[in-house]
Amino acid sequence: MASTADFKNGLCLVFNHDIMSIVEFQHVKPGKGPAFVRTKLKSLTSGKVLDKTFNAGEKVTTARVEKRSHQYIYNDDFGYHFMDTETFEQIPIEKKLIERPELLKEGQVVDILIHAETDKPLGVELPPFVELMVTYTEPGIKGDTATNTLKPATLETGAVVMVPLFVEQDILIKVDTRDGSYSERVK
């Protein structure tokens, strides 16, 4: 059990028979009336985001969620397959539990959120940035750099990302996994 004073981003709790993670919270003490806490809760099973207001000091049930390192191996009709880096046990995970599956590269190490009581996978956390090779992009037009113009580029995983005009084919780039955008060239 925890109270609203223990809230922090990433805390997992049981709410409405679901496991929710706190995405954002704000303690509010109005001039008149009791204090309360506004939160944004994200369901780890369905991905839905819910706004909920708790009274200050209210007790909530926390959920034990562990992060375990796994290596991405391959995907097929049964889902995406990962291997535990310590026990070498393989587990399949549904596509809907992965935030941006198109940025997964074979051999990449990710964290898998696992509910400790049921040993059930809840989601996959990619690292903040991944380095991927550009396999195809149109050549940039020389002299067309007056504005911050972007062009589509296909990456080695099949994902399409908008990149600046100077990025060419067979160049390694860094992609932000949180929003799927181009970050920088890898030197």
GROMACS .gro file of C-alpha atoms in nm, residues 5-187:
model
  183
    5ALA     CA    1   0.250   1.134  -0.101
    6ASP     CA    2   0.447   0.840  -0.247
    7PHE     CA    3   0.341   0.914  -0.607
    8LYS     CA    4   0.619   0.949  -0.864
    9ASN     CA    5   0.638   0.905  -1.240
   10GLY     CA    6   0.660   0.537  -1.331
   11LEU     CA    7   0.499   0.407  -1.009
   12CYS     CA    8   0.275   0.110  -1.092
   13LEU     CA    9  -0.052   0.058  -0.907
   14VAL     CA   10  -0.361  -0.160  -0.922
   15PHE     CA   11  -0.665   0.047  -1.019
   16ASN     CA   12  -1.001  -0.070  -1.164
   17HIS     CA   13  -0.874  -0.432  -1.179
   18ASP     CA   14  -0.590  -0.320  -1.409
   19ILE     CA   15  -0.222  -0.238  -1.368
   20MET     CA   16  -0.162   0.131  -1.427
   21SER     CA   17   0.156   0.335  -1.444
   22ILE     CA   18   0.168   0.701  -1.336
   23VAL     CA   19   0.267   0.907  -1.639
   24GLU     CA   20   0.218   1.246  -1.478
   25PHE     CA   21   0.097   1.378  -1.144
   26GLN     CA   22   0.044   1.714  -0.973
   27HIS     CA   23  -0.023   1.791  -0.606
   28VAL     CA   24  -0.280   2.071  -0.580
   29LYS     CA   25  -0.351   2.270  -0.261
   30PRO     CA   26  -0.632   2.513  -0.334
   31GLY     CA   27  -0.685   2.812  -0.106
   32LYS     CA   28  -1.022   2.674  -0.004
   33GLY     CA   29  -1.095   2.305   0.047
   34PRO     CA   30  -0.880   1.996   0.090
   35ALA     CA   31  -0.567   1.914  -0.112
   36PHE     CA   32  -0.582   1.662  -0.396
   37VAL     CA   33  -0.358   1.496  -0.655
   38ARG     CA   34  -0.431   1.504  -1.030
   39THR     CA   35  -0.280   1.210  -1.219
   40LYS     CA   36  -0.254   1.066  -1.568
   41LEU     CA   37  -0.254   0.687  -1.549
   42LYS     CA   38  -0.156   0.463  -1.840
   43SER     CA   39  -0.283   0.106  -1.849
   44LEU     CA   40   0.007  -0.136  -1.895
   45THR     CA   41  -0.225  -0.400  -2.042
   46SER     CA   42  -0.423  -0.193  -2.295
   47GLY     CA   43  -0.219   0.129  -2.331
   48LYS     CA   44  -0.519   0.356  -2.259
   49VAL     CA   45  -0.453   0.681  -2.070
   50LEU     CA   46  -0.692   0.784  -1.791
   51ASP     CA   47  -0.717   1.108  -1.593
   52LYS     CA   48  -0.790   1.045  -1.223
   53THR     CA   49  -0.803   1.276  -0.922
   54PHE     CA   50  -0.717   1.135  -0.578
   55ASN     CA   51  -0.778   1.302  -0.242
   56ALA     CA   52  -0.456   1.386  -0.058
   57GLY     CA   53  -0.348   1.099   0.168
   58GLU     CA   54  -0.568   0.842  -0.010
   59LYS     CA   55  -0.429   0.488  -0.001
   60VAL     CA   56  -0.366   0.295  -0.323
   61THR     CA   57  -0.246  -0.059  -0.389
   62THR     CA   58   0.090  -0.076  -0.562
   63ALA     CA   59   0.182  -0.346  -0.813
   64ARG     CA   60   0.522  -0.513  -0.822
   65VAL     CA   61   0.653  -0.470  -1.174
   66GLU     CA   62   1.005  -0.577  -1.266
   67LYS     CA   63   1.221  -0.473  -1.561
   68ARG     CA   64   1.418  -0.760  -1.710
   69SER     CA   65   1.673  -0.734  -1.991
   70HIS     CA   66   1.585  -0.931  -2.301
   71GLN     CA   67   1.736  -0.950  -2.646
   72TYR     CA   68   1.510  -0.923  -2.953
   73ILE     CA   69   1.553  -1.228  -3.176
   74TYR     CA   70   1.282  -1.234  -3.448
   75ASN     CA   71   0.910  -1.196  -3.517
   76ASP     CA   72   0.656  -1.432  -3.675
   77ASP     CA   73   0.280  -1.503  -3.668
   78PHE     CA   74   0.292  -1.568  -3.291
   79GLY     CA   75   0.445  -1.230  -3.207
   80TYR     CA   76   0.785  -1.084  -3.134
   81HIS     CA   77   1.031  -1.323  -2.970
   82PHE     CA   78   1.274  -1.212  -2.700
   83MET     CA   79   1.543  -1.404  -2.511
   84ASP     CA   80   1.625  -1.344  -2.144
   85THR     CA   81   1.991  -1.236  -2.128
   86GLU     CA   82   2.049  -1.426  -1.801
   87THR     CA   83   1.850  -1.751  -1.834
   88PHE     CA   84   1.837  -1.769  -2.218
   89GLU     CA   85   1.463  -1.846  -2.195
   90GLN     CA   86   1.258  -1.725  -2.493
   91ILE     CA   87   0.920  -1.551  -2.464
   92PRO     CA   88   0.682  -1.432  -2.738
   93ILE     CA   89   0.517  -1.090  -2.694
   94GLU     CA   90   0.220  -0.951  -2.886
   95LYS     CA   91   0.278  -0.654  -3.117
   96LYS     CA   92   0.030  -0.437  -2.924
   97LEU     CA   93   0.252  -0.449  -2.612
   98ILE     CA   94   0.544  -0.287  -2.798
   99GLU     CA   95   0.541   0.092  -2.833
  100ARG     CA   96   0.730   0.116  -3.167
  101PRO     CA   97   0.793  -0.235  -3.302
  102GLU     CA   98   0.917  -0.100  -3.638
  103LEU     CA   99   1.231   0.031  -3.463
  104LEU     CA  100   1.331  -0.311  -3.323
  105LYS     CA  101   1.654  -0.447  -3.469
  106GLU     CA  102   1.761  -0.811  -3.433
  107GLY     CA  103   2.004  -0.852  -3.143
  108GLN     CA  104   1.889  -0.530  -2.973
  109VAL     CA  105   1.863  -0.538  -2.591
  110VAL     CA  106   1.538  -0.400  -2.444
  111ASP     CA  107   1.368  -0.396  -2.103
  112ILE     CA  108   1.049  -0.599  -2.065
  113LEU     CA  109   0.806  -0.500  -1.788
  114ILE     CA  110   0.688  -0.815  -1.609
  115HIS     CA  111   0.419  -0.834  -1.340
  116ALA     CA  112   0.603  -1.005  -1.051
  117GLU     CA  113   0.302  -1.191  -0.903
  118THR     CA  114   0.175  -1.346  -1.227
  119ASP     CA  115   0.504  -1.345  -1.423
  120LYS     CA  116   0.310  -1.200  -1.720
  121PRO     CA  117   0.479  -0.958  -1.966
  122LEU     CA  118   0.312  -0.615  -1.963
  123GLY     CA  119   0.513  -0.422  -2.218
  124VAL     CA  120   0.845  -0.358  -2.387
  125GLU     CA  121   1.059  -0.050  -2.321
  126LEU     CA  122   1.299   0.036  -2.600
  127PRO     CA  123   1.611   0.240  -2.521
  128PRO     CA  124   1.558   0.616  -2.572
  129PHE     CA  125   1.764   0.616  -2.894
  130VAL     CA  126   1.851   0.345  -3.150
  131GLU     CA  127   2.111   0.356  -3.425
  132LEU     CA  128   1.981   0.235  -3.763
  133MET     CA  129   2.116   0.233  -4.119
  134VAL     CA  130   1.935   0.424  -4.395
  135THR     CA  131   1.865   0.172  -4.673
  136TYR     CA  132   1.688   0.406  -4.915
  137THR     CA  133   1.627   0.778  -4.950
  138GLU     CA  134   1.593   1.018  -5.242
  139PRO     CA  135   1.903   1.230  -5.303
  140GLY     CA  136   1.886   1.584  -5.166
  141ILE     CA  137   1.882   1.872  -5.414
  142LYS     CA  138   2.198   2.083  -5.389
  143GLY     CA  139   2.129   2.436  -5.270
  144ASP     CA  140   1.783   2.356  -5.126
  145THR     CA  141   1.883   2.426  -4.766
  146ALA     CA  142   1.723   2.765  -4.704
  147THR     CA  143   1.447   2.604  -4.502
  148ASN     CA  144   1.445   2.310  -4.264
  149THR     CA  145   1.319   2.070  -4.529
  150LEU     CA  146   1.272   1.700  -4.454
  151LYS     CA  147   1.248   1.395  -4.679
  152PRO     CA  148   1.138   1.033  -4.608
  153ALA     CA  149   1.407   0.770  -4.548
  154THR     CA  150   1.356   0.394  -4.519
  155LEU     CA  151   1.562   0.230  -4.244
  156GLU     CA  152   1.705  -0.123  -4.221
  157THR     CA  153   1.409  -0.235  -4.009
  158GLY     CA  154   1.156  -0.111  -4.267
  159ALA     CA  155   1.051   0.196  -4.069
  160VAL     CA  156   1.015   0.527  -4.254
  161VAL     CA  157   1.149   0.838  -4.079
  162MET     CA  158   1.159   1.199  -4.194
  163VAL     CA  159   1.524   1.315  -4.218
  164PRO     CA  160   1.705   1.635  -4.327
  165LEU     CA  161   1.813   1.669  -4.692
  166PHE     CA  162   2.183   1.602  -4.621
  167VAL     CA  163   2.116   1.244  -4.500
  168GLU     CA  164   2.206   0.996  -4.772
  169GLN     CA  165   2.173   0.621  -4.828
  170ASP     CA  166   2.400   0.385  -4.624
  171ILE     CA  167   2.445   0.638  -4.341
  172LEU     CA  168   2.394   0.541  -3.976
  173ILE     CA  169   2.146   0.769  -3.796
  174LYS     CA  170   2.014   0.793  -3.442
  175VAL     CA  171   1.633   0.771  -3.405
  176ASP     CA  172   1.436   0.882  -3.096
  177THR     CA  173   1.216   0.585  -2.996
  178ARG     CA  174   0.975   0.798  -2.791
  179ASP     CA  175   0.832   0.976  -3.096
  180GLY     CA  176   1.000   0.795  -3.389
  181SER     CA  177   1.185   1.103  -3.514
  182TYR     CA  178   1.533   1.163  -3.653
  183SER     CA  179   1.782   1.279  -3.389
  184GLU     CA  180   2.128   1.298  -3.546
  185ARG     CA  181   2.386   1.135  -3.772
  186VAL     CA  182   2.617   0.882  -3.608
  187LYS     CA  183   2.980   0.968  -3.672
   0.00000   0.00000   0.00000
